[in-house]
CSV table of C-alpha atoms in Angstrom, one decimal:
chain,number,residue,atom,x,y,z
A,5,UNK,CA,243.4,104.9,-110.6
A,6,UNK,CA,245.1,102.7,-113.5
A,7,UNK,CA,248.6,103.4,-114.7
A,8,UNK,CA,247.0,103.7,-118.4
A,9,UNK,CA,247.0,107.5,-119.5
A,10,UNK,CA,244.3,107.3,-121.4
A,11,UNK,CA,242.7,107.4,-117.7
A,12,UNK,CA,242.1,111.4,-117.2
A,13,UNK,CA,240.4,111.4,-113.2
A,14,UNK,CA,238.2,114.2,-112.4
A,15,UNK,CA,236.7,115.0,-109.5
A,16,UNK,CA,233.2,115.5,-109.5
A,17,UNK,CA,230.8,118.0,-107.4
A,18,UNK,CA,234.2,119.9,-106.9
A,19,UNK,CA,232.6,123.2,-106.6
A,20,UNK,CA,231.5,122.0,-103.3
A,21,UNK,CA,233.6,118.9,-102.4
A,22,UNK,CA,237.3,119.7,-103.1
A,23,UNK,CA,239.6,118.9,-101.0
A,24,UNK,CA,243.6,119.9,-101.0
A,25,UNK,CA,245.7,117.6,-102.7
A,26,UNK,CA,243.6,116.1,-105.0
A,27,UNK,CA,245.5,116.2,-108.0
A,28,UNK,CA,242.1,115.4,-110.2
A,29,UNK,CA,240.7,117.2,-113.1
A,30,UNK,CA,238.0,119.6,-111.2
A,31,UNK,CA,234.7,119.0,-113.1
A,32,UNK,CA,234.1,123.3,-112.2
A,33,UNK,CA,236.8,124.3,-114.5
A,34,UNK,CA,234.7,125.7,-117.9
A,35,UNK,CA,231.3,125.2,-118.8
A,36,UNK,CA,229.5,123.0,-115.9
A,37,UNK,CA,227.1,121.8,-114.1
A,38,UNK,CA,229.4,120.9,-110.7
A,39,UNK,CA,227.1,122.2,-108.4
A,40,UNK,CA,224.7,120.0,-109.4
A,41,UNK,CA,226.5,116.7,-108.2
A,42,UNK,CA,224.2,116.2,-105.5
A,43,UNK,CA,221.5,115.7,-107.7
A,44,UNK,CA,223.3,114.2,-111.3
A,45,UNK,CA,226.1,112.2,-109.8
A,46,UNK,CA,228.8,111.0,-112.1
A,47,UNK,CA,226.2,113.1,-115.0
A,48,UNK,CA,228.6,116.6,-113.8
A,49,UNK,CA,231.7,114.4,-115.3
A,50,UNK,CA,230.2,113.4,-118.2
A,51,UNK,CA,228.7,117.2,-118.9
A,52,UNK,CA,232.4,118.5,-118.4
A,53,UNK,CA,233.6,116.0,-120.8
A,54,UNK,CA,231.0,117.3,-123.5
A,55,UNK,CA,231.8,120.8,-123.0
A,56,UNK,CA,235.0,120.9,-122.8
A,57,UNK,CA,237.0,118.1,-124.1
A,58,UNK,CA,236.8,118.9,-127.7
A,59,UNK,CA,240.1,117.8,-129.4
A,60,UNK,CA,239.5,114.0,-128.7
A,61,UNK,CA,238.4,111.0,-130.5
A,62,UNK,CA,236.3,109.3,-128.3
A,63,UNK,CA,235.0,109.6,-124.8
A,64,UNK,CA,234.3,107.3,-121.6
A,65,UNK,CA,233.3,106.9,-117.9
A,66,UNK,CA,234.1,104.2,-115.2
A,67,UNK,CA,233.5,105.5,-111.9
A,68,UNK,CA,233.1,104.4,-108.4
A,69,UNK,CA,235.4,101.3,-108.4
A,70,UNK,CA,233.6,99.8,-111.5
A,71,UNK,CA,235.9,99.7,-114.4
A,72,UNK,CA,235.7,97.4,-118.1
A,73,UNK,CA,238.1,94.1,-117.7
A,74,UNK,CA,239.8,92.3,-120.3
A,75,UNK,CA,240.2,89.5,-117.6
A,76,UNK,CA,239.8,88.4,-114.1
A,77,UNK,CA,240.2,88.8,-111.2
A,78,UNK,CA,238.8,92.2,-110.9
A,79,UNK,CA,242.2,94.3,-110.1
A,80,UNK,CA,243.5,97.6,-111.4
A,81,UNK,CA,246.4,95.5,-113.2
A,82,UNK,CA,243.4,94.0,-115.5
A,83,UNK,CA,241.2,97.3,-116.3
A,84,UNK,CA,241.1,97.6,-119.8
A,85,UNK,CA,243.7,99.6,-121.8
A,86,UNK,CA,244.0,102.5,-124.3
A,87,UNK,CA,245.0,99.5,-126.5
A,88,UNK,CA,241.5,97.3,-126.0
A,89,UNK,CA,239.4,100.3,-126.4
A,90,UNK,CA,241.4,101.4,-129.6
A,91,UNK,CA,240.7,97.9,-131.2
A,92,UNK,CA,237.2,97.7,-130.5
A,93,UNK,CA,236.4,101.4,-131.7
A,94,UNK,CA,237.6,99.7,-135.0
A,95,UNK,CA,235.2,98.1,-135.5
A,96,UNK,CA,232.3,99.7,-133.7
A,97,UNK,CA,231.1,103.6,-132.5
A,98,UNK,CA,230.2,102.4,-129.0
A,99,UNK,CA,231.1,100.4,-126.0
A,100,UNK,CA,228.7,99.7,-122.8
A,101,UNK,CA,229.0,97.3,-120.1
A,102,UNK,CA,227.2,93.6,-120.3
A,103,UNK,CA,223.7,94.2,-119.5
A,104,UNK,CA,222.5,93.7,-115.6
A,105,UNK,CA,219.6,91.3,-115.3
A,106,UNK,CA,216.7,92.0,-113.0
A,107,UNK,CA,215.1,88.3,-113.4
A,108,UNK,CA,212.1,88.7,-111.2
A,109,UNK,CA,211.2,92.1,-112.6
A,110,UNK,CA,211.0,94.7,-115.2
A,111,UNK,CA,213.1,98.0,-115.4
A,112,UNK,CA,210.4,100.1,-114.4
A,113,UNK,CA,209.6,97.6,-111.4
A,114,UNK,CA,212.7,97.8,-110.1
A,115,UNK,CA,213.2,101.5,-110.2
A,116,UNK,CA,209.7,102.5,-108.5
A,117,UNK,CA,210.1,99.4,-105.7
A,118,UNK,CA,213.3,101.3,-104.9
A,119,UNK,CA,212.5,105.6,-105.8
A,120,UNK,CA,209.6,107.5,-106.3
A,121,UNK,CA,207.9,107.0,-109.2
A,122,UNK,CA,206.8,110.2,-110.6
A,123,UNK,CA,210.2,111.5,-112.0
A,124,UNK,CA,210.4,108.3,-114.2
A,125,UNK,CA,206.5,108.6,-115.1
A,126,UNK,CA,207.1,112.6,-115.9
A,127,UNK,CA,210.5,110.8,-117.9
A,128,UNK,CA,207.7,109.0,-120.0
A,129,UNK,CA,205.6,112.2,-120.7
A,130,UNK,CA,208.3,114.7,-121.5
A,131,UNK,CA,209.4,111.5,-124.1
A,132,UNK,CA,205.9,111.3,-125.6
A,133,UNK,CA,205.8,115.0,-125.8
A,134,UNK,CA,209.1,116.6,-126.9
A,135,UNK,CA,211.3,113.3,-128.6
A,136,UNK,CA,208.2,110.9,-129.4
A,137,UNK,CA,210.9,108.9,-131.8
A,138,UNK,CA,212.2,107.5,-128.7
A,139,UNK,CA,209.1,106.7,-127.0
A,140,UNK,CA,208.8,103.1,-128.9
A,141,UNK,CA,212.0,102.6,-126.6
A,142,UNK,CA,211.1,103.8,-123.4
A,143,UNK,CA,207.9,101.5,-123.0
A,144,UNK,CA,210.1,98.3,-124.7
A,145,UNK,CA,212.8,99.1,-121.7
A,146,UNK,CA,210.6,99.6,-119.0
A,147,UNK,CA,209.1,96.2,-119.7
A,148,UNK,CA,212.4,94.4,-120.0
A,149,UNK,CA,214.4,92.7,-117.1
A,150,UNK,CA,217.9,93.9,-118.1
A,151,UNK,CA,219.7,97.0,-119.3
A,152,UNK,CA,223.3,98.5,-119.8
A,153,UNK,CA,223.4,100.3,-116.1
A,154,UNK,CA,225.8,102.4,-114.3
A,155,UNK,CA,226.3,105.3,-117.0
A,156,UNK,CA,229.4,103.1,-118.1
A,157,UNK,CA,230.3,103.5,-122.1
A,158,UNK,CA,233.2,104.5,-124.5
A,159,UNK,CA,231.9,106.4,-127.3
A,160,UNK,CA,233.1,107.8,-130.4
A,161,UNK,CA,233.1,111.1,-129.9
A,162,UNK,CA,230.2,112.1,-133.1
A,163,UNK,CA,228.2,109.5,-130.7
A,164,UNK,CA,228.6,111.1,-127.3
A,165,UNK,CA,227.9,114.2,-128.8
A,166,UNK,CA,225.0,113.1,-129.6
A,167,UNK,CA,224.0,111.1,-126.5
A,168,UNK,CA,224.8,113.9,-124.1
A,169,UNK,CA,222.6,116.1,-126.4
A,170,UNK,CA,219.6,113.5,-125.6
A,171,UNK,CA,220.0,113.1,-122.3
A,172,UNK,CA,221.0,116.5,-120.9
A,173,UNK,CA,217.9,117.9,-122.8
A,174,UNK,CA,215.8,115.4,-121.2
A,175,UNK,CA,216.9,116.2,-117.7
A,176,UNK,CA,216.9,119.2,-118.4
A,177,UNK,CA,213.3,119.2,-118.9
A,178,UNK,CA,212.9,116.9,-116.1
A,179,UNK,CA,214.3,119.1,-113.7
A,180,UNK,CA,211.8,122.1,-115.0
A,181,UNK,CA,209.0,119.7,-114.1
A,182,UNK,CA,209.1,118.1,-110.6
A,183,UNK,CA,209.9,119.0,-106.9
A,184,UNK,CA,212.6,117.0,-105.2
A,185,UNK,CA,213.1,118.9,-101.8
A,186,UNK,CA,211.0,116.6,-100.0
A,187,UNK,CA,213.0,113.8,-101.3
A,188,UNK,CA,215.6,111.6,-99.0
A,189,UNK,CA,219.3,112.6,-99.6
A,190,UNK,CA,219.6,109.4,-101.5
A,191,UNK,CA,216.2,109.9,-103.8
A,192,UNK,CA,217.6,113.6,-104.3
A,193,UNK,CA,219.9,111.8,-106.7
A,194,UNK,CA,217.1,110.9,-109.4
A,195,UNK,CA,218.6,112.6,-112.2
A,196,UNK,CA,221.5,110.4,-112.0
A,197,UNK,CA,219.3,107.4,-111.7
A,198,UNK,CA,216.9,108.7,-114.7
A,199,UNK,CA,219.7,108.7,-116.9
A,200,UNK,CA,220.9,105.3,-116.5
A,201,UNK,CA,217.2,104.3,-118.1
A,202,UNK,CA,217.8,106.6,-120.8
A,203,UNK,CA,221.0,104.9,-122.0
A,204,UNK,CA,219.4,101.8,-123.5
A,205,UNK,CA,216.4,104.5,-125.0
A,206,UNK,CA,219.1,106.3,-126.6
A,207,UNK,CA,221.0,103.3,-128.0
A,208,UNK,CA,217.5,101.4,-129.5
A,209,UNK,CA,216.6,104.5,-131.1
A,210,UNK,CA,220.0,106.0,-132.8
A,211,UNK,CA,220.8,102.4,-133.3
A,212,UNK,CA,224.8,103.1,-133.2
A,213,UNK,CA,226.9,100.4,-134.0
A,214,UNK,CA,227.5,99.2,-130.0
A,215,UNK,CA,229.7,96.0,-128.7
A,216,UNK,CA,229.4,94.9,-124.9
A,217,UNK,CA,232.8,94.6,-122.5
A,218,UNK,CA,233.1,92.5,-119.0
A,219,UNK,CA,232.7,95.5,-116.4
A,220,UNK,CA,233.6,94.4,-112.9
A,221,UNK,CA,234.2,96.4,-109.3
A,222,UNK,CA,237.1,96.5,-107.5
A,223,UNK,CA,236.7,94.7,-103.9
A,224,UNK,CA,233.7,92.7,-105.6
A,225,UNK,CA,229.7,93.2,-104.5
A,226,UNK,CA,228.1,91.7,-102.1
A,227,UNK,CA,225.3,90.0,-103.9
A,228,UNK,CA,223.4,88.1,-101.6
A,229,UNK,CA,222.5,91.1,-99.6
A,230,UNK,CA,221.5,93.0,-103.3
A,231,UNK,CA,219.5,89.8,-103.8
A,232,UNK,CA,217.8,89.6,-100.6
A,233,UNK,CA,216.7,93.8,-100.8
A,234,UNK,CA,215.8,93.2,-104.1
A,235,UNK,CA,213.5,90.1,-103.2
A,236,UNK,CA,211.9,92.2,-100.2
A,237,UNK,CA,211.4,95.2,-102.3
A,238,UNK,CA,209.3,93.0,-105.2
A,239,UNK,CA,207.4,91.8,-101.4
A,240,UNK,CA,206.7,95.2,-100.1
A,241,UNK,CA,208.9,94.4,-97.2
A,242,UNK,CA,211.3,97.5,-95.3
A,243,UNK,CA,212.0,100.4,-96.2
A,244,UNK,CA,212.9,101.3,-99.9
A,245,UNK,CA,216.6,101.1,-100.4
A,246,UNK,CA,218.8,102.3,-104.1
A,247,UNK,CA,219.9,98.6,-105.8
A,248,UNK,CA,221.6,98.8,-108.6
């Protein structure tokens, strides 16, 4: 973890994967949603954070080695500060990553090459039925070849309020509305993925005042083999695999 305090680590799915001697911030403690890590990822983080951090200005999630730089290389020493993120929310309500490019294919192409379909389809309905202001969105997104990915953001904390209000009401409903027990492990984890679509729906509909940061991952990616899965997915070739 970085050195900065404004850094607070919690431990996600800790209802079920704690482990002594993790001196994290359990994502069970209060009102959660920590059992449901299997199936919402780092989502049981950011639903602690919105029920129960309440005396705070603004709220944010890196995770899993991906962090916002101010410069490279990519090293903890370089994450961004309390500092950087004070100076920006000056001037604006939200922070995301820079958007990930697809290139050779939309947003919804690149989700259903790599998960089933139908969670993002029945996404689309509960949209056009329960929030149709943010169905204009949706259809512009899905048609796109980038987006602001990895649930990554600082926001004001009037903004996340809102945004977790969104989303968490979506899923919600999602989860009312399909079957996932036949799914892979890694499929399982579709409410995670779902959300990361709904980011940029959210953000084009409220129409906060948002900046972009340099995000980066510690120990770098390995591109060439995302580019290759992603290339054989567009094909039809092997086996479905998550690419982010």
């Amino acid at each position: 973890m970085p050195a900065d305090p404004v850094y607070l680590p919690v431990l996600v799915g800790a209802v079920k994967n704690y482990k002594p001697g993790i001196a994290y911030q359990r994502d069970d403690e209060g009102e959660n949603i920590s059992a449901k890590n299997p199936f919402y990822n780092e989502l049981t983080g950011i639903y602690w954070a919105w029920k129960n951090l309440k005396d705070v200005d603004a709220v944010g999630l890196v995770h899993y080695r991906r962090y916002f730089y101010v410069k490279k290389p990519f090293t903890l020493e370089n994450v961004a500060k309390e500092a950087d993120y004070v100076k920006l929310l000056e001037k604006h309500d939200v922070i995301l990553p820079t958007k990930r490019n697809y290139y050779i294919e939309s947003n919804y192409d690149h989700y259903v090459h790599a998960h089933p379909a139908e969670p993002l389809d029945k996404t689309r309905e509960i949209l056009a039925k329960d929030y149709p202001d943010y169905l204009p969105a949706f259809d512009m997104m899905m048609k796109r070849r980038s987006a602001h990915m990895f649930n990554m953001f600082v926001m004001k904390k009037a903004q996340f309020d809102a945004y977790c209000e969104f989303i968490f009401g979506v899923l919600n409903k999602l989860e009312a509305q399909i079957d996932i027990s036949g799914y892979s492990v890694q499929d399982q984890r579709v409410y995670g993925y779902i959300s990361e679509r709904l980011m940029d729906v959210w953000l084009y509909t409220t129409k906060p005042d948002y900046t972009e940061m340099t995000w980066g991952q510690l120990g770098g990616e390995k591109k060439l083999t995302k580019g290759i899965n992603l290339i054989k997915r567009k094909l039809g070739i092997g086996k479905k695999q998550t690419h982010f």
